[in-house]
GROMACS .gro file of C-alpha atoms in nm:
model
  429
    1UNK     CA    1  -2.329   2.450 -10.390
    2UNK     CA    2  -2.390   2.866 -10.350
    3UNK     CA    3  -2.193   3.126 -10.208
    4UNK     CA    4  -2.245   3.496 -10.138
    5UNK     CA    5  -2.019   3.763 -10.279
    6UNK     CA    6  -2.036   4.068 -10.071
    7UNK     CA    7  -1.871   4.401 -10.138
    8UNK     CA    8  -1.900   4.597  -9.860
    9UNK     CA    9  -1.872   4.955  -9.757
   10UNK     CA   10  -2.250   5.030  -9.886
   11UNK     CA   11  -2.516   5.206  -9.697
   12UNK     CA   12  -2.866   5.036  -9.655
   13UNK     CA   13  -3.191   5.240  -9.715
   14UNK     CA   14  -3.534   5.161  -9.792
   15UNK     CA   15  -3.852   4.976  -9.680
   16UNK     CA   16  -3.880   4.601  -9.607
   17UNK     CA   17  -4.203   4.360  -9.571
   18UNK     CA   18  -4.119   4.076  -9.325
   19UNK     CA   19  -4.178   3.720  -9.463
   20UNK     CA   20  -4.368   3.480  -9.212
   21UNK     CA   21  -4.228   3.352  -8.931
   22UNK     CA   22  -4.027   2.986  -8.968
   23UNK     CA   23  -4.035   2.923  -8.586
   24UNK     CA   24  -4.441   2.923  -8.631
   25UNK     CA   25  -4.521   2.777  -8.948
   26UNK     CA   26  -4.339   2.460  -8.885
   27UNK     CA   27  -4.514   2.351  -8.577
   28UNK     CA   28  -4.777   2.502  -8.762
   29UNK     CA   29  -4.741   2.284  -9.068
   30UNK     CA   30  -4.680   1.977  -8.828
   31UNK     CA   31  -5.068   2.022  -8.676
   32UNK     CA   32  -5.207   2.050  -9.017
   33UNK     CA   33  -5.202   1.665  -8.921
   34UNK     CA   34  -5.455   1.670  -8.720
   35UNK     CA   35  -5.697   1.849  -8.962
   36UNK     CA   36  -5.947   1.752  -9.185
   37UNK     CA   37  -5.805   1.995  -9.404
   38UNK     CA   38  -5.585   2.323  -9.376
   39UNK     CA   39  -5.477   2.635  -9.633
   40UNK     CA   40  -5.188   2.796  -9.461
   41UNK     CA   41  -5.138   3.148  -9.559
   42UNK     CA   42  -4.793   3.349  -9.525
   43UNK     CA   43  -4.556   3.088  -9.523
   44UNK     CA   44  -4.194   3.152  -9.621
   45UNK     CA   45  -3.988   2.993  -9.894
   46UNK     CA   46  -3.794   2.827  -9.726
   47UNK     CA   47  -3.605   2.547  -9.709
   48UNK     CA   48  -3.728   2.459  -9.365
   49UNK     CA   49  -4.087   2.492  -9.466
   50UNK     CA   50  -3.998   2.245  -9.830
   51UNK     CA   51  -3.841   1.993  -9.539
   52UNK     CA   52  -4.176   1.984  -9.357
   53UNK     CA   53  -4.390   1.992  -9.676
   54UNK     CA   54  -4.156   1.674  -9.797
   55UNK     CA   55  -4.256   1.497  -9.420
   56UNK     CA   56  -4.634   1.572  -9.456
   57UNK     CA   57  -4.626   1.395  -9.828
   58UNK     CA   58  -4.432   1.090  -9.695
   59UNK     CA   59  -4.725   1.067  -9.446
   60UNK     CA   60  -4.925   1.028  -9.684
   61UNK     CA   61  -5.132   1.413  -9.715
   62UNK     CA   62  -5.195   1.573 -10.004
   63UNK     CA   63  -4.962   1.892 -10.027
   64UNK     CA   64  -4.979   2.195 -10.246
   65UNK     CA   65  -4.764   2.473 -10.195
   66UNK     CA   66  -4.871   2.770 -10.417
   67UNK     CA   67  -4.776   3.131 -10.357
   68UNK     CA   68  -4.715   3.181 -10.021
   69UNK     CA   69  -5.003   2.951  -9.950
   70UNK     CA   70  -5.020   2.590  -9.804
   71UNK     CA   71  -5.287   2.367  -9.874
   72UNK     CA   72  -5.274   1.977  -9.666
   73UNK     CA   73  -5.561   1.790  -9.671
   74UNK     CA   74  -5.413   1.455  -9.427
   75UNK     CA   75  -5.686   1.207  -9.533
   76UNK     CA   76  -5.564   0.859  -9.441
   77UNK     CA   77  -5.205   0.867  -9.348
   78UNK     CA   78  -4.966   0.562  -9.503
   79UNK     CA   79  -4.784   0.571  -9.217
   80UNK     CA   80  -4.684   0.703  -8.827
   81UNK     CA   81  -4.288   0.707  -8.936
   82UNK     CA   82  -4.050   0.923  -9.063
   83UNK     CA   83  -3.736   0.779  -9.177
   84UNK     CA   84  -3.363   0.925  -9.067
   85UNK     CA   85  -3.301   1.102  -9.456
   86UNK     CA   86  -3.608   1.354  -9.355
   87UNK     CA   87  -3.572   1.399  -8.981
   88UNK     CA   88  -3.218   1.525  -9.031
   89UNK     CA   89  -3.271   1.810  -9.303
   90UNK     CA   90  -3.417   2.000  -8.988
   91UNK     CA   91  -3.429   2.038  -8.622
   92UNK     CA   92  -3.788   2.158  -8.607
   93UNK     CA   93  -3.884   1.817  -8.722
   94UNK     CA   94  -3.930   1.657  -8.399
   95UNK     CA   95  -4.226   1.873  -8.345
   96UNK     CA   96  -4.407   1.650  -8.563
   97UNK     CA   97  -4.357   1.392  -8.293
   98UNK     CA   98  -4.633   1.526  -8.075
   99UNK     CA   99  -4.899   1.544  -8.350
  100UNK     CA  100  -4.831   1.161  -8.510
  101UNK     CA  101  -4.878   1.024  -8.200
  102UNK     CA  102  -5.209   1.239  -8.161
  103UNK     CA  103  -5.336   1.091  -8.514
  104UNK     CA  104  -5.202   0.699  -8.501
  105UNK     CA  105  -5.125   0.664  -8.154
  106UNK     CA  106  -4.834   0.565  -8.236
  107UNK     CA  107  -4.461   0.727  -8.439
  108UNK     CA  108  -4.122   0.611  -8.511
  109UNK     CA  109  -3.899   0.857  -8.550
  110UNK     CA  110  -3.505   0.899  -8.560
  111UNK     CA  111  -3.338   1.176  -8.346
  112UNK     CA  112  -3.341   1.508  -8.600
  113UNK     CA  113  -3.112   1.742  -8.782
  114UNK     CA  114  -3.023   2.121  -8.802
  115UNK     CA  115  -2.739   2.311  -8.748
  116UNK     CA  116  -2.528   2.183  -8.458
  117UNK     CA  117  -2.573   2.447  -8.179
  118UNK     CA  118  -2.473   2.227  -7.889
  119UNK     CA  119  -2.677   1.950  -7.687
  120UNK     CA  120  -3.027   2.026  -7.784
  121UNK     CA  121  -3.189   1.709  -7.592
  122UNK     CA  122  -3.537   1.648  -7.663
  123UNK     CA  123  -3.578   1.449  -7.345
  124UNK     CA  124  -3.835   1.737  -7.232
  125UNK     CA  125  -4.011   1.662  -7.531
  126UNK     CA  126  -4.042   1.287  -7.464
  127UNK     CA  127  -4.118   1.342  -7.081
  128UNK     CA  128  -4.418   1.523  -7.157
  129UNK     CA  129  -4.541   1.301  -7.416
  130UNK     CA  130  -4.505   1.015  -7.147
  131UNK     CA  131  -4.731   1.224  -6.899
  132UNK     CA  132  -5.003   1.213  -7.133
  133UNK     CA  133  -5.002   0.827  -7.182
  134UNK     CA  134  -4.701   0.759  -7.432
  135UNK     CA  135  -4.475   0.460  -7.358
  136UNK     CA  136  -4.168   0.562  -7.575
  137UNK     CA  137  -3.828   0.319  -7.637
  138UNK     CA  138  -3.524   0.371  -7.848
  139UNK     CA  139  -3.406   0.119  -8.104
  140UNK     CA  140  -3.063   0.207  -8.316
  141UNK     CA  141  -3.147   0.516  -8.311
  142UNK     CA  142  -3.491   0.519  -8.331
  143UNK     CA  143  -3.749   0.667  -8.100
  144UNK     CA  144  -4.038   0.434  -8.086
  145UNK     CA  145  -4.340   0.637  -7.950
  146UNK     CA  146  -4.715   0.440  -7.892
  147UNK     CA  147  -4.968   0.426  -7.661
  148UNK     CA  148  -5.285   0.226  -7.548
  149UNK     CA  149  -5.610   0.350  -7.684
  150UNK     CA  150  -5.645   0.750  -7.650
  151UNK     CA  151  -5.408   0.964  -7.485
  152UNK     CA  152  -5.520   1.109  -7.144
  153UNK     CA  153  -5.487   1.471  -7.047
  154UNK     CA  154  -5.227   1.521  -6.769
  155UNK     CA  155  -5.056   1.784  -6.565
  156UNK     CA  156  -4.734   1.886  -6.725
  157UNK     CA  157  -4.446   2.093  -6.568
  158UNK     CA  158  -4.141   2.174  -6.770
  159UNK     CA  159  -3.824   2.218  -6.603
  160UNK     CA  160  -3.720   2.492  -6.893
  161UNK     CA  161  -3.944   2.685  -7.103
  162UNK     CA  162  -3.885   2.509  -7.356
  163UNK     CA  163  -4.013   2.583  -7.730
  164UNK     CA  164  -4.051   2.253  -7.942
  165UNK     CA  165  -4.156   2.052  -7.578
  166UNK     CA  166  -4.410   2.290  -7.551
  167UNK     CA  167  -4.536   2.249  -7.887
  168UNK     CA  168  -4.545   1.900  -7.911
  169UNK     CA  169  -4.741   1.924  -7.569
  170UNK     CA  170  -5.002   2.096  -7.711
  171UNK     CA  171  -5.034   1.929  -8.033
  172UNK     CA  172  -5.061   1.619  -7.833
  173UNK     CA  173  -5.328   1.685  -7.603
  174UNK     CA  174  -5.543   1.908  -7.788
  175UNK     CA  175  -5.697   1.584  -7.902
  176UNK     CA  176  -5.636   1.384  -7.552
  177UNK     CA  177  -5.932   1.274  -7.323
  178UNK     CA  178  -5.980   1.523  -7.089
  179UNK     CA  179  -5.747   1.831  -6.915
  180UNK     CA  180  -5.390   1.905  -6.993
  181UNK     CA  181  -5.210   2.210  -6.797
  182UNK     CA  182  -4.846   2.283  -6.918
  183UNK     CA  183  -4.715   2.463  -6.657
  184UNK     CA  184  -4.393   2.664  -6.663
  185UNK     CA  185  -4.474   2.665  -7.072
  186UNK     CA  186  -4.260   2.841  -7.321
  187UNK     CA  187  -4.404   3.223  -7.383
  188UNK     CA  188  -4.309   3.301  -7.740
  189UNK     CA  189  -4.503   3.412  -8.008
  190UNK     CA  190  -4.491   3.156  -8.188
  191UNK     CA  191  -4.639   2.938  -7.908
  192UNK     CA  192  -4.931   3.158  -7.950
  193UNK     CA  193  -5.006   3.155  -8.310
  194UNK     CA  194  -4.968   2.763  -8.275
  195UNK     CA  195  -5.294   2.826  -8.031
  196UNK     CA  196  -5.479   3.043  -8.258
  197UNK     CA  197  -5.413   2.784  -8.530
  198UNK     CA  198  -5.561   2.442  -8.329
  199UNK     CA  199  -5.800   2.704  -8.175
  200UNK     CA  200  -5.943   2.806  -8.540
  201UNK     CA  201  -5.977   2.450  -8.625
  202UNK     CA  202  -6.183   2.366  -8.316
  203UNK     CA  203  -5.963   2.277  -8.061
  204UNK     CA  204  -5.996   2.456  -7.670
  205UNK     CA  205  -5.688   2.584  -7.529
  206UNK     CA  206  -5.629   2.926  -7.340
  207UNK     CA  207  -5.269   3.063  -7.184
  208UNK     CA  208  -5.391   3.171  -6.815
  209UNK     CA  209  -5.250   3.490  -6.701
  210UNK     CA  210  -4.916   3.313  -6.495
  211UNK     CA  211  -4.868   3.173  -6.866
  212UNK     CA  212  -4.987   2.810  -6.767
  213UNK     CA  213  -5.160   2.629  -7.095
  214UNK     CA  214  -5.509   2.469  -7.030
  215UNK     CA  215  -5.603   2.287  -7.285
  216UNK     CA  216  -5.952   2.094  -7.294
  217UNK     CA  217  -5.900   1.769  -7.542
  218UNK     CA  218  -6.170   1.767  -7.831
  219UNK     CA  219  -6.289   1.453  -8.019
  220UNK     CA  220  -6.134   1.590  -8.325
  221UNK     CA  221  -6.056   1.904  -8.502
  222UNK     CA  222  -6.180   2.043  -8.833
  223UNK     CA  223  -6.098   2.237  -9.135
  224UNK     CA  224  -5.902   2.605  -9.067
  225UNK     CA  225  -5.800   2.839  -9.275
  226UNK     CA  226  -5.513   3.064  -9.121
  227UNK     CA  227  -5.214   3.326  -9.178
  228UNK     CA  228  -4.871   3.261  -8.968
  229UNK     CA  229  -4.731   3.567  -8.796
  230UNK     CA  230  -4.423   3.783  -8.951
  231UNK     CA  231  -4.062   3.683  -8.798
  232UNK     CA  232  -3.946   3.831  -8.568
  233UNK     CA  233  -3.566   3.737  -8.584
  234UNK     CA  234  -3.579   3.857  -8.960
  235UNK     CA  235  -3.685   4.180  -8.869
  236UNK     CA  236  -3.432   4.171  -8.618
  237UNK     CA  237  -3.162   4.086  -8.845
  238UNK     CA  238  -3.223   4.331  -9.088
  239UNK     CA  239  -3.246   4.623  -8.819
  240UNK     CA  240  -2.878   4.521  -8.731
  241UNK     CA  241  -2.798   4.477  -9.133
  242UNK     CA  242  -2.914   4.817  -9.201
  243UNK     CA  243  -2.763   4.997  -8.867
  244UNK     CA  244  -2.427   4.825  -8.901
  245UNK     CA  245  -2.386   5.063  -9.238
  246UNK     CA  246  -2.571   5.362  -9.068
  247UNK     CA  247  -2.836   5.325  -9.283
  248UNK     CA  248  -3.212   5.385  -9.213
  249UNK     CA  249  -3.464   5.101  -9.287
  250UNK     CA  250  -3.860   5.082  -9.229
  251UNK     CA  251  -3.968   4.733  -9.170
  252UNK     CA  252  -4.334   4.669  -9.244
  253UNK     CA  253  -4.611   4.414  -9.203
  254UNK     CA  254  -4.416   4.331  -8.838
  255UNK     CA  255  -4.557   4.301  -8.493
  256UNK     CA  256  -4.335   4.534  -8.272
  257UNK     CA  257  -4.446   4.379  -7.956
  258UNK     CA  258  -4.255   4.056  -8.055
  259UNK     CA  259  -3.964   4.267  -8.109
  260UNK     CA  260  -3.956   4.470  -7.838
  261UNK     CA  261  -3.639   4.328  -7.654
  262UNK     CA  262  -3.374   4.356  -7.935
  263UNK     CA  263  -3.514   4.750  -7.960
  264UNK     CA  264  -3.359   4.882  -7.620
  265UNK     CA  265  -3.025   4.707  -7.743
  266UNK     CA  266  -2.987   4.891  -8.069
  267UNK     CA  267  -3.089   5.183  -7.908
  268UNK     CA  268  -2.813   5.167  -7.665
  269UNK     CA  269  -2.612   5.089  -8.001
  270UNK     CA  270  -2.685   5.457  -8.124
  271UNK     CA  271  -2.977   5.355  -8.339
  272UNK     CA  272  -3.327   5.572  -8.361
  273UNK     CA  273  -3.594   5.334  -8.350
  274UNK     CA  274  -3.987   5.430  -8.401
  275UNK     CA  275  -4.240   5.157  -8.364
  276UNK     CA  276  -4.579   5.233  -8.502
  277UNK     CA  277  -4.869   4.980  -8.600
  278UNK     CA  278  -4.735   4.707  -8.779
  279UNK     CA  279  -4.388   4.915  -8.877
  280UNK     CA  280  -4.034   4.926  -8.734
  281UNK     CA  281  -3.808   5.274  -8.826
  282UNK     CA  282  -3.495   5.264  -8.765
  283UNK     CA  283  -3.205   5.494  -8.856
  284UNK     CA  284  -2.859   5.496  -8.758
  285UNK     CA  285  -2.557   5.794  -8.772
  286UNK     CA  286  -2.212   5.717  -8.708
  287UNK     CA  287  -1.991   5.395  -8.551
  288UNK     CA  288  -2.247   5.207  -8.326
  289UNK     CA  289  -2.175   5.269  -7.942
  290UNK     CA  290  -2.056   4.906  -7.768
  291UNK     CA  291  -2.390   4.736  -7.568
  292UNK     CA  292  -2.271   4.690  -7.252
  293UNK     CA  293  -2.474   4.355  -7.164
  294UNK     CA  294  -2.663   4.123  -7.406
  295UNK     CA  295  -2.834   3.826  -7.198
  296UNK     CA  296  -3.016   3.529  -7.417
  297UNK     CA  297  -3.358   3.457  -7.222
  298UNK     CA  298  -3.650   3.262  -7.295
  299UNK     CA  299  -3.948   3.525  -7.419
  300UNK     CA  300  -4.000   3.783  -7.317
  301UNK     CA  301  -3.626   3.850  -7.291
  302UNK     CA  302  -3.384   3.891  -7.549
  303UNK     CA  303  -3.373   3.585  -7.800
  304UNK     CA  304  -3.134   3.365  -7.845
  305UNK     CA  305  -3.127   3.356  -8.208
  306UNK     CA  306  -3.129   3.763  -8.242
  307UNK     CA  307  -2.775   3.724  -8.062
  308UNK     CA  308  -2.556   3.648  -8.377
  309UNK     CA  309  -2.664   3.894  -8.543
  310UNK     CA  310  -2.635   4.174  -8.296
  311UNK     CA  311  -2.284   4.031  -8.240
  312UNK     CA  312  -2.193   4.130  -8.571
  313UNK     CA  313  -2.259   4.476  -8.509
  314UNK     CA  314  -2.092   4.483  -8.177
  315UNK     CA  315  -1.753   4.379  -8.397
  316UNK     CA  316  -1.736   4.741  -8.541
  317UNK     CA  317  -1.903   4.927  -8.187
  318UNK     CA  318  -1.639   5.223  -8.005
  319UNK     CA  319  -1.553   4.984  -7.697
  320UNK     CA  320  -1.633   4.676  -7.560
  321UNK     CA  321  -1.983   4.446  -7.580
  322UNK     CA  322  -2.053   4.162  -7.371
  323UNK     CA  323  -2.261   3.864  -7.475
  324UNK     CA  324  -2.392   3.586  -7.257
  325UNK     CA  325  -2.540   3.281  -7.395
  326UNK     CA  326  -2.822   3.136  -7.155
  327UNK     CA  327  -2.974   2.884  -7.417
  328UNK     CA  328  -2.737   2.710  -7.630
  329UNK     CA  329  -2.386   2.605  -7.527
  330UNK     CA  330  -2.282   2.586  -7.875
  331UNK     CA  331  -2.345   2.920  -8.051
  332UNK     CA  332  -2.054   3.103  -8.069
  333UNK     CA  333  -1.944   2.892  -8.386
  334UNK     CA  334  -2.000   3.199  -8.612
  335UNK     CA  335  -1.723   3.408  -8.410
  336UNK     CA  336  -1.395   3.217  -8.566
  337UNK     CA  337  -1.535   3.336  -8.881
  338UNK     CA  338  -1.579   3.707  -8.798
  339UNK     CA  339  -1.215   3.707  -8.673
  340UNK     CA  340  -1.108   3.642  -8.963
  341UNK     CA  341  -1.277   3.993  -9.109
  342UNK     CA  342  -1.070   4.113  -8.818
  343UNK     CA  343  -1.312   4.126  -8.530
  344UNK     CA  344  -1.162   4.110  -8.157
  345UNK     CA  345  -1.401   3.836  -7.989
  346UNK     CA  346  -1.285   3.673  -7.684
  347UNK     CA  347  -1.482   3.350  -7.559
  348UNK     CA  348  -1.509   3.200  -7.210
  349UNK     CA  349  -1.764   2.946  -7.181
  350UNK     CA  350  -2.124   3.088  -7.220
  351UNK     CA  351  -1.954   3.499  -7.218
  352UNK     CA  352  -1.838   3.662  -7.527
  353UNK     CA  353  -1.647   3.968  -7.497
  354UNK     CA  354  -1.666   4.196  -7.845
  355UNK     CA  355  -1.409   4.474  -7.847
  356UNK     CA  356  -1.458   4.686  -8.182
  357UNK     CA  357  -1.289   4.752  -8.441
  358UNK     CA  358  -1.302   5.057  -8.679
  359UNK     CA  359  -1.334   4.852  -8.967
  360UNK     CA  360  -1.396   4.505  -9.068
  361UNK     CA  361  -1.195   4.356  -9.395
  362UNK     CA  362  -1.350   4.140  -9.629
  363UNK     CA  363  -1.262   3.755  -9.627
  364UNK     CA  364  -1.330   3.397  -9.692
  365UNK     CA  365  -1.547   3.237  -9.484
  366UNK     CA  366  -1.840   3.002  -9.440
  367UNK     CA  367  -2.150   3.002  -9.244
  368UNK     CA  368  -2.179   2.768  -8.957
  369UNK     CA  369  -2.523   2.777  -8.882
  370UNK     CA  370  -2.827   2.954  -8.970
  371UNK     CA  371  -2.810   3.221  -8.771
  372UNK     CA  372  -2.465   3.236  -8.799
  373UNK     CA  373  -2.456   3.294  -9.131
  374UNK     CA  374  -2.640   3.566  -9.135
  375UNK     CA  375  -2.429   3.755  -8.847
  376UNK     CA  376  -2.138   3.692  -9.139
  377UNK     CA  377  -2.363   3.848  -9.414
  378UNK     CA  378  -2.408   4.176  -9.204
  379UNK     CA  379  -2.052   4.167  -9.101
  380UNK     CA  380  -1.960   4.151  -9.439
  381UNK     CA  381  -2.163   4.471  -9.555
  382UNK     CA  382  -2.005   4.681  -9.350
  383UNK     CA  383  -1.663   4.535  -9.437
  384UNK     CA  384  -1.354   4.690  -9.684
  385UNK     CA  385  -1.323   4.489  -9.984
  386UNK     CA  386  -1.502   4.195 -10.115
  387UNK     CA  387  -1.639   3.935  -9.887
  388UNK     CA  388  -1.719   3.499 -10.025
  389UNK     CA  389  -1.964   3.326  -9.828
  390UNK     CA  390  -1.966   2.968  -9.877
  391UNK     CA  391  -2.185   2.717  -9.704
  392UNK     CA  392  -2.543   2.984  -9.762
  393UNK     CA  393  -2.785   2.665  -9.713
  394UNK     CA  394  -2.769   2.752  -9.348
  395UNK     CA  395  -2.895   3.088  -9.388
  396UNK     CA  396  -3.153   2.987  -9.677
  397UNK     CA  397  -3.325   2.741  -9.417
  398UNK     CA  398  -3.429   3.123  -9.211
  399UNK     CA  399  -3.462   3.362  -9.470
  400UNK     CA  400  -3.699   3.396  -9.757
  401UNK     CA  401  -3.487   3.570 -10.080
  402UNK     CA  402  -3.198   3.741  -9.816
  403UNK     CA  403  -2.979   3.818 -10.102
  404UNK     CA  404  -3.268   3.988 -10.306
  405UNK     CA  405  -3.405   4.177  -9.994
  406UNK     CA  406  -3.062   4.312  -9.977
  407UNK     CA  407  -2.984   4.389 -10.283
  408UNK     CA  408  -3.330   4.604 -10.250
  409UNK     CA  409  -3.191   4.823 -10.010
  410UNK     CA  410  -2.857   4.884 -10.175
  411UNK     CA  411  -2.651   4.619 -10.080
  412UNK     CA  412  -2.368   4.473 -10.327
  413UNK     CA  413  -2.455   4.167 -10.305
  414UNK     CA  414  -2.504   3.831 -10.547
  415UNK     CA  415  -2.527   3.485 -10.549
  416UNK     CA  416  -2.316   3.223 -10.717
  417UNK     CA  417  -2.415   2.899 -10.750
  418UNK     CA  418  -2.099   2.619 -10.880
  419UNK     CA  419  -2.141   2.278 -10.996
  420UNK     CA  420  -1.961   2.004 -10.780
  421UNK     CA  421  -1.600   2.064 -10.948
  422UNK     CA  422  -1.623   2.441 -10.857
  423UNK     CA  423  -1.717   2.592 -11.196
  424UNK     CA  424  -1.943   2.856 -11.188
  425UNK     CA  425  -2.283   2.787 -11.292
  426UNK     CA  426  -2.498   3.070 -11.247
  427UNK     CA  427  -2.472   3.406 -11.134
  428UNK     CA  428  -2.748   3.608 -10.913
  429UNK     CA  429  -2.712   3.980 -10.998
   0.00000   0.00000   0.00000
């Protein structure tokens, strides 16, 4: 049990590197599967990335994680399940659906985990897998997945863009006899890397220019040796960490193409931002001006899990911010919290209105999801007084060392960790 002890009122300054990006190396770490062996470079400590390091071992590879590095050589798998204890440390972990089936032809697997944003139905996920030949049932909860002798190549069309059906797609019929198209296929980033990845280890697939997926099934797929791509949403978060105390912040080793819709937002904030090579500038002077419109897309829009965070902002803006939530139903969870630091946040449905406040006080509170928690940790630099964050597994599930990143810029902040009948433990300074 850790919490975060904030004391606010500090201004951010410095430069950054941006850990790998969680949304790619899990579906990453999920096609290692299908490898005869695999040394993935850049991955994140996370929490995340230990869940789906603990799901490739119960399968039966051989796992070393060393230094930002992870090395999974499959060889013969003990198994095609994972039991309920592992699906439910994560959300992500249904993405390993797509590549079990690929390898055994067959998977049982219980519904999985994460933080609770809403209904996040993975019937998309199944639907496609049943296109390319897979007969699936549920039993107690259960998702028993198989099918007869190789998987065929199929035409696909999601109804939504959505991320993990799109992965599990791919990782299905990279290996499948003959042509897959995905059509109406998710667009982010990460959905490329995942290409690049099965691409580098022999497999054929290319994203036509109306952002279709053709994919060409391959007998099998080799040995790769690759590098994830930086995150995104934690460069985004810590552009809104450093503006919300008028700070100024260069983000390296980023990609500021995969940013490029949170920039015109923060910009209409008040912010200065200057995007050059793999860097992100940003500096910030005064109260942040409200953002008149903030619309959740599917990529290329503006993200979904970038919204918290600039939320948290919005709470101390000069006038009014509105927020509308195209993706999840359920992720407005982290705005109870904020009003009790004294932000004005009105909800109707899938619209959040944000009138701000001068000032922010600090608070007890507790994160709610992950990123969730880390709209509270920005709210809570800003904030007067001292700020305790309970519930920080959340956040630790996104981002690699957030406390020591922020502490590197100037934040007050440390970590205390208590044993089960609230003594403290240990502190981190």
């Amino acid at each position: 049990m850790a919490r975060y002890i904030i004391e606010g009122g500090g201004r951010l300054s410095g430069e950054l590197k941006i850990h790998g990006a969680k949304n790619s190396v899990l579906p990453v770490l999920a096609a290692t599967l299908l490898t005869k062996e695999s040394t993935v470079h850049n991955c994140p400590a996370l929490t995340d990335v230990d869940a789906a390091c603990n799901i490739l071992s119960y399968l039966g590879c051989d796992v070393d994680q060393s230094g930002g590095s992870v090395h999974v050589v499959p060889g013969d798998l003990k198994g095609c399940g994972i039991p309920d204890s592992l699906m439910r440390e994560m959300r992500s972990s249904v993405v390993f659906l797509g590549a079990i089936i690929a390898r055994c032809g067959k998977a049982r697997i219980s519904r999985p985990g994460g933080c609770e944003l809403g209904p996040r139905p993975i019937d998309l996920h199944l639907s496609a897998l049943e296109k390319l030949g897979v007969t699936i049932t549920e039993d107690h909860g259960y998702l028993e997945c198989e099918a007869e002798g190789r998987l065929q190549g199929a035409s696909i069309i999601l109804p939504f863009p959505s991320v993990g059906a799109t992965e599990n797609a791919m990782l299905a019929a990279c290996t499948a006899q003959g042509s897959t198209v995905i059509q109406n296929a998710a667009r982010e980033p990460e959905i490329e890397d995942l290409m690049h990845f099965l691409n580098s280890a022999g497999a054929k697939i290319r994203i036509g220019e109306n952002g279709a997926i053709y994919i060409e099934g391959v007998d099998e797929l080799g040995s790769v040796d690759y590098s994830v791509i930086p995150d995104r949403i934690a460069g985004a978060t810590y552009l809104c960490a450093a503006a919300i105390t008028g700070g100024e912040l260069l983000l390296t080793g980023v990609v500021p193409e995969h940013m490029a819709s949170v920039f015109p937002m923060l910009e209409e904030a008040g912010c200065v931002i200057k995007a050059r090579g793999d860097t992100v500038y940003l500096r910030m002077h005064g109260r942040p001006k409200p953002i008149r419109l903030v619309r959740t897309m599917p990529y290329p829009g503006f993200p979904t899990d970038a919204q918290s965070p600039l939320m948290a902002l919005s709470c101390i803006a000069s006038g009014t911010s509105v927020f509308v939530e195209n993706i999840f139903e359920s992720r407005y969870k982290h705005a109870a919290e904020l009003a009790r630091m004294g932000a004005r946040i009105s909800i109707e449905g899938r619209v959040a209105a944000v009138e701000g406040v001068k000032r922010l006080h600090g608070a007890t509170i507790k994160c709610t999801d992950l990123r969730g928690g880390a709209a509270l940790v920005i709210a809570a630099l800003c904030a007067d007084g001292v700020t305790a964050i309970s519930e920080i597994h959340h956040v630790e599930r996104g981002y690699q060392d957030f406390d020591t990143n922020l502490r590197g810029l100037g934040a007050v902040i440390r970590k205390e960790r208590k044993t089960e009948d609230g003594q403290e433990c240990e502190k981190k300074q």
